[in-house]
Tab-separated table of C-alpha atoms in Angstrom:
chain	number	residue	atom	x	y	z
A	1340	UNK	CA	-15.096	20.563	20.291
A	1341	UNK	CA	-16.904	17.230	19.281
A	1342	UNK	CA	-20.760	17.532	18.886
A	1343	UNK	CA	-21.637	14.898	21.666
A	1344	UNK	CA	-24.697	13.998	19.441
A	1345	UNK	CA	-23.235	13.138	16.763
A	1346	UNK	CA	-22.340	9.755	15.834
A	1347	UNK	CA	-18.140	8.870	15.913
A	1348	UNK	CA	-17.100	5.792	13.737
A	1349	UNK	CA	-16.354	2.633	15.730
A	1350	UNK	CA	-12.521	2.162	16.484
A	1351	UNK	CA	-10.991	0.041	14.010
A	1352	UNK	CA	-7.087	0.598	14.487
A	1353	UNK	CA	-4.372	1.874	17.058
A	1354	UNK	CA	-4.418	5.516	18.247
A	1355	UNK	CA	-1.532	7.493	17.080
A	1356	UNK	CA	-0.761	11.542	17.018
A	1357	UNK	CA	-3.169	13.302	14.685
A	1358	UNK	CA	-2.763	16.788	13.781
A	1359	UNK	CA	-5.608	18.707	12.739
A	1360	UNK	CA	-9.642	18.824	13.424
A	1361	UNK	CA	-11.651	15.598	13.500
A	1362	UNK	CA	-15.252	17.617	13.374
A	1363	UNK	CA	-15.954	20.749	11.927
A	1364	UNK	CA	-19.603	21.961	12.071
A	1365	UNK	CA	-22.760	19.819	14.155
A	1366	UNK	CA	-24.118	17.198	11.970
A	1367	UNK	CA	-27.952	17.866	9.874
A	1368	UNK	CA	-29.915	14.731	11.277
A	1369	UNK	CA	-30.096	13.124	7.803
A	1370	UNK	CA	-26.066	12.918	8.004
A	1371	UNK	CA	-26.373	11.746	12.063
A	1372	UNK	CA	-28.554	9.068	10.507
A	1373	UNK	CA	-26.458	7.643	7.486
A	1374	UNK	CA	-23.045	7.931	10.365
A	1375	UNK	CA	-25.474	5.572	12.637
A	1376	UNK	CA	-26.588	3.421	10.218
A	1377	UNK	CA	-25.170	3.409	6.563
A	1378	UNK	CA	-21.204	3.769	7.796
A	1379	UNK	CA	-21.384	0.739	10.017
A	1380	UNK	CA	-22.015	-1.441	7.019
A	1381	UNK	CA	-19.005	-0.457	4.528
A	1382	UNK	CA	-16.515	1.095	7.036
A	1383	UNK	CA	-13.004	-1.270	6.733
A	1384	UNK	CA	-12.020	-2.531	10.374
A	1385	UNK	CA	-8.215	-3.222	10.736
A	1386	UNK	CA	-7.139	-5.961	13.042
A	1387	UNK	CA	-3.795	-6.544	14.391
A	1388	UNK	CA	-1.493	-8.434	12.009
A	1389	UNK	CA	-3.873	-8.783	9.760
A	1390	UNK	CA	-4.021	-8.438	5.663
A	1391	UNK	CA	-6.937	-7.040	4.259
A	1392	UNK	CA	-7.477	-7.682	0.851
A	1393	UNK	CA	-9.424	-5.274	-1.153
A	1394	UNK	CA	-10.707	-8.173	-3.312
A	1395	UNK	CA	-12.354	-9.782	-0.001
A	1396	UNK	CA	-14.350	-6.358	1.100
A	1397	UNK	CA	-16.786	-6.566	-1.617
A	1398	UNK	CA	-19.764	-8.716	-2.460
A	1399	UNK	CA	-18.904	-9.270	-5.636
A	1400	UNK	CA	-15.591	-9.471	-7.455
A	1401	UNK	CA	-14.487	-6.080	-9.233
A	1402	UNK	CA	-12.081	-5.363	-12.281
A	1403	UNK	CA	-9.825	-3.315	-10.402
A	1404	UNK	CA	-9.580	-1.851	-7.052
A	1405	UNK	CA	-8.524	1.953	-6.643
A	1406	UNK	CA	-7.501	3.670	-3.027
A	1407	UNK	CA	-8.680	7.756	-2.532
A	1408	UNK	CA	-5.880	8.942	1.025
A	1409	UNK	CA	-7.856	11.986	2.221
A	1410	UNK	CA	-11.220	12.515	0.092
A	1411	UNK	CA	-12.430	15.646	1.981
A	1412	UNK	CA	-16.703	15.647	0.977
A	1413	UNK	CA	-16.505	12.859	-0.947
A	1414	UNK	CA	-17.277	14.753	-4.333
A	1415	UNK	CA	-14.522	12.590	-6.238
A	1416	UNK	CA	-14.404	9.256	-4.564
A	1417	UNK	CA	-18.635	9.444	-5.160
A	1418	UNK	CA	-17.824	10.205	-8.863
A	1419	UNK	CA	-15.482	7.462	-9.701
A	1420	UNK	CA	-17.593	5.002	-7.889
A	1421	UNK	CA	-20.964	6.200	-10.105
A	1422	UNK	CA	-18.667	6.671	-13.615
A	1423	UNK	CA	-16.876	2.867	-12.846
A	1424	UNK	CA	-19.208	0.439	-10.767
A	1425	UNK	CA	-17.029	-2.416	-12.038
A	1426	UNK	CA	-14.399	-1.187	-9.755
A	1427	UNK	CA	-14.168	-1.533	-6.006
A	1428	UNK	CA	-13.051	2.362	-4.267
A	1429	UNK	CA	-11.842	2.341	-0.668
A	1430	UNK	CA	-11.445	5.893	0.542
A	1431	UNK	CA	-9.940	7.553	4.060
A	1432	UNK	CA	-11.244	10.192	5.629
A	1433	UNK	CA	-11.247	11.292	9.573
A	1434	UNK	CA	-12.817	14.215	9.258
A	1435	UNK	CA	-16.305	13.550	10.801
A	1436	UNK	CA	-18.142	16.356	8.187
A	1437	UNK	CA	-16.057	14.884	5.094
A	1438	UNK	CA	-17.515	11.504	6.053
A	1439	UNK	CA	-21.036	12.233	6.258
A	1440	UNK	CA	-20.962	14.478	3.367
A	1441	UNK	CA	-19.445	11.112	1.087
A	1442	UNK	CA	-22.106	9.176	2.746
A	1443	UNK	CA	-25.236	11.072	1.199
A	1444	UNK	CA	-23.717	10.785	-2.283
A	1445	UNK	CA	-23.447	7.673	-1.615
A	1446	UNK	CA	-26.619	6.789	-0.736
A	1447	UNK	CA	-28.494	9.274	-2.891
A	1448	UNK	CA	-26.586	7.346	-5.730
A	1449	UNK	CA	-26.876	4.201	-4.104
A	1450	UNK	CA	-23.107	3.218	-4.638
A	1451	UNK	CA	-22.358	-0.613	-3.560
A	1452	UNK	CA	-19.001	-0.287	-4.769
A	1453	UNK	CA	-17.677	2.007	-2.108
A	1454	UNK	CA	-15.673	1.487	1.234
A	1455	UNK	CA	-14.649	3.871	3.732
A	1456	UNK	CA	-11.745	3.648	6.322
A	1457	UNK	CA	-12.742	6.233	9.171
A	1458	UNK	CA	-9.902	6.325	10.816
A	1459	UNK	CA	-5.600	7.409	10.237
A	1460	UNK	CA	-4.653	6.559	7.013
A	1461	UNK	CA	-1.535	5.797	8.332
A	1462	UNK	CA	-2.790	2.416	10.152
A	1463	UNK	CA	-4.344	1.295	7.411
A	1464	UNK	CA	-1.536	1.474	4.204
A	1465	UNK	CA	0.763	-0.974	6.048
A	1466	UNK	CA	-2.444	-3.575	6.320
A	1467	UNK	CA	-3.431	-3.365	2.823
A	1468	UNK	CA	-2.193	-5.939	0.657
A	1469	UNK	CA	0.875	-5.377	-1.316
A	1470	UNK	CA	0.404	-4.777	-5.430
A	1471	UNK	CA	-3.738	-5.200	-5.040
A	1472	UNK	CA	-4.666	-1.493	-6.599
A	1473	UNK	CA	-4.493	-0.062	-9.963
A	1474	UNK	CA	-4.685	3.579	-8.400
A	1475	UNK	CA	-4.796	6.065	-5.885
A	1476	UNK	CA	-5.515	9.319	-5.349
A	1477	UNK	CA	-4.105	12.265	-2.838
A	1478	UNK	CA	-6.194	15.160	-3.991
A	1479	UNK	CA	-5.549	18.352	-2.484
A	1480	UNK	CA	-3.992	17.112	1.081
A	1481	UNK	CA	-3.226	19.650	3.687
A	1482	UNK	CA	-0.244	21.302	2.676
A	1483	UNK	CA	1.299	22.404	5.896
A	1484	UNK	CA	2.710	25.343	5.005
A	1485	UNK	CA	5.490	26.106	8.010
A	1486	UNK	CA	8.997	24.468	7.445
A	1487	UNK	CA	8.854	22.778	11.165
A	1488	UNK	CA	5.938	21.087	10.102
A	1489	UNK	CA	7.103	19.466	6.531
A	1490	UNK	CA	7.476	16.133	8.141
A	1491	UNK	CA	3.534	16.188	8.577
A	1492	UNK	CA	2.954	16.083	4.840
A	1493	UNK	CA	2.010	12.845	3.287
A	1494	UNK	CA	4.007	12.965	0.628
A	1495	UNK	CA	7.732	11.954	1.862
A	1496	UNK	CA	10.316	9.177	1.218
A	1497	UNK	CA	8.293	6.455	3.546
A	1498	UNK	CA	4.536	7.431	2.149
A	1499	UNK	CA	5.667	7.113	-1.402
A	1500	UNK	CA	7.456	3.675	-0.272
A	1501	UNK	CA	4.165	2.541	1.030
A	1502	UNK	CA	1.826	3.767	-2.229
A	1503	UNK	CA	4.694	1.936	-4.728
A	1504	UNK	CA	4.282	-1.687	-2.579
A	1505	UNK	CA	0.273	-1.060	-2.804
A	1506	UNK	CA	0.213	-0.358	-6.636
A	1507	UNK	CA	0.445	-3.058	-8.840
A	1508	UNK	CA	3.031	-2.614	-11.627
A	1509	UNK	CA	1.845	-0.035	-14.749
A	1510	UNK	CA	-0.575	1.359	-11.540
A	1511	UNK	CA	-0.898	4.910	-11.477
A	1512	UNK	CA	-0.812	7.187	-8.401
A	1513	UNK	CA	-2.505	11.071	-8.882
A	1514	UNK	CA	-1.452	13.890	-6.693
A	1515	UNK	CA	-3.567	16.733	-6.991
A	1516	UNK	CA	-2.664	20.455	-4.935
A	1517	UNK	CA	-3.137	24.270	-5.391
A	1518	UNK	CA	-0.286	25.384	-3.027
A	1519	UNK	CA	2.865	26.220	-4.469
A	1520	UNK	CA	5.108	24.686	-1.522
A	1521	UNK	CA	3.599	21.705	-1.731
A	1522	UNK	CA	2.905	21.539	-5.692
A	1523	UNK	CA	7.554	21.843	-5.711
A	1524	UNK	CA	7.491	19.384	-2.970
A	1525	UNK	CA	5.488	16.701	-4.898
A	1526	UNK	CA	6.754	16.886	-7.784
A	1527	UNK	CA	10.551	16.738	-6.403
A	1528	UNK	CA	9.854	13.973	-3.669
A	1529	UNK	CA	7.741	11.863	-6.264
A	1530	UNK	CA	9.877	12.339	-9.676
A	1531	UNK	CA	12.892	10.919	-7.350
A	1532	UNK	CA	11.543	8.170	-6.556
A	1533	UNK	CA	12.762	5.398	-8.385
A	1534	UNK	CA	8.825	3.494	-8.514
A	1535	UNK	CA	7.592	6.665	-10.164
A	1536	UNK	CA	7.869	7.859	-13.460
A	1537	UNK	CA	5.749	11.391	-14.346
A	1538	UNK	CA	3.434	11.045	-17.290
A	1539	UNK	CA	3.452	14.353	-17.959
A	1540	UNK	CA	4.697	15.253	-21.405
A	1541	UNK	CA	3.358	18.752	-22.017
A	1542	UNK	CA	2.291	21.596	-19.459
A	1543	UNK	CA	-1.600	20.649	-20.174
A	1544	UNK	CA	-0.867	17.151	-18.538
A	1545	UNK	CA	-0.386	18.967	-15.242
A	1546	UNK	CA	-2.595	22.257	-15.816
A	1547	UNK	CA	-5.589	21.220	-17.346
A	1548	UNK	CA	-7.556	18.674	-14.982
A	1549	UNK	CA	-7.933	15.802	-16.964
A	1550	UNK	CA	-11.767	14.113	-18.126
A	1551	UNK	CA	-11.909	11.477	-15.509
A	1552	UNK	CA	-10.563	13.722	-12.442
A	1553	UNK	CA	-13.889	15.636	-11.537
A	1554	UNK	CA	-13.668	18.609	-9.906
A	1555	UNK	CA	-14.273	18.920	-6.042
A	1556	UNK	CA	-15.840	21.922	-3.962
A	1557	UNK	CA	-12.158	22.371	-2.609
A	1558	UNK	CA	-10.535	22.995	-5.736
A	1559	UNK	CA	-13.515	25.099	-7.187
A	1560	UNK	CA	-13.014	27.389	-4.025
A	1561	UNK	CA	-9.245	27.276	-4.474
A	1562	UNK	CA	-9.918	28.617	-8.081
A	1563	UNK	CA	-12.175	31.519	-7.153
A	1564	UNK	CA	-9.422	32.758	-4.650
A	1565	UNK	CA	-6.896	32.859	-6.776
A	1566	UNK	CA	-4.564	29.565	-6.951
A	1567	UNK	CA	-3.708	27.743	-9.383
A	1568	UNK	CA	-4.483	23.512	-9.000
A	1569	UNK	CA	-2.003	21.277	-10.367
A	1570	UNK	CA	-2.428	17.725	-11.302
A	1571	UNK	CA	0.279	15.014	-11.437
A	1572	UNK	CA	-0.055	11.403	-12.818
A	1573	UNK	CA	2.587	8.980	-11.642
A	1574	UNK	CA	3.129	5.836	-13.325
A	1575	UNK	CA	4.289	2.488	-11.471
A	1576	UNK	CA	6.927	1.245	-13.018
């Protein structure tokens, strides 16, 4: 059940089946406060046959323009956004908690660089211009473990068709996931693809977490029970 006092992002797309919870735990007032009044004021709208540029939600022009699907409490989209303020980071998120935890990084760190889409993910990638990002992220998305529910994962044939149009050529595109299943499911659906080509070249590339991939409170708990993260960088080509 929704907390009816806490603030719900403004509709900015069509309604469409969405499996899983959209609120988790009532909201602390400070994070009530920054849904009210700091998400209004970076949260991407989508309008019907419209293109959004990425270039054109920013004040100021950035170097490159990077795309987090799912960022969960915000821990990573918060860092890259700190570590690169030259580039411009739109990130997606429905989860009501995940979205008010990314909003008091980003105001404690006072991040102008930083755009969120409240909303399906899946209304959004088919607005987004085509070849406008240098990367994206899917860090630990849900892996939907049951066979009858595969064709709810994100990564599949018609996802990965979508992320190659949105990457621009030499772009890179970083899955991240702790569950076997869907680590072998990755890695088959994406290394098939003809857009993709794994950068991996030694078993550190995909065990070791790399310098610029922060850890997240998800993955630290994943580690502490027991599974083993795996991270894939996919090259554009």
């Amino acid at each position: 059940m929704t907390d009816k006092n806490a603030a719900a992002p403004e509709e900015t797309g069509p309604r469409r089946n969405f499996y899983g919870r959209r609120q988790g735990r009532p909201l602390r007032e400070n994070r009530k406060r920054l849904m009210e009044t700091l998400l209004p004021s970076i949260t991407v709208s989508v309008r019907p046959n419209e293109t959004i540029d990425p270039a054109a939600l920013f004040d100021a022009p950035k170097t490159e323009y990077w795309l987090e699907i799912g960022f969960g409490g915000g821990e990573h989209l918060a860092w890259q956004a700190k570590e690169n303020r030259d580039v411009g980071l739109i990130g997606c998120e429905i989860f009501l908690n995940g979205i008010a935890s990314a909003l008091s990084h980003i105001d404690a760190d006072k991040l102008d660089n930083v755009r969120i889409y409240p909303e399906d993910v899946r209304d959004l990638l088919p607005a987004l211009k085509l070849q406008s990002f240098d990367k994206i992220f899917l860090l630990f998305p849900d892996p939907w473990h049951k066979a009858r529910h595969a064709n709810r994962r994100f990564v599949n044939q018609a996802n990965l068709d979508i992320v190659a149009g949105l990457l621009k050529p030499g772009g890179e595109f970083r899955v991240g996931s702790d569950d076997p299943v869907y680590i072998g499911w990755s890695l088959a659906h994406t290394t098939r693809h003809k857009a993709f080509k794994w950068l991996a070249e030694k078993e550190t590339d995909w065990a070791i977490r790399p310098a610029d991939w922060p850890p997240t409170r998800y993955e630290q708990k994943a580690i502490r029970q027991g599974r083993v993260p795996h991270y894939f960088r996919f090259k554009r080509v």
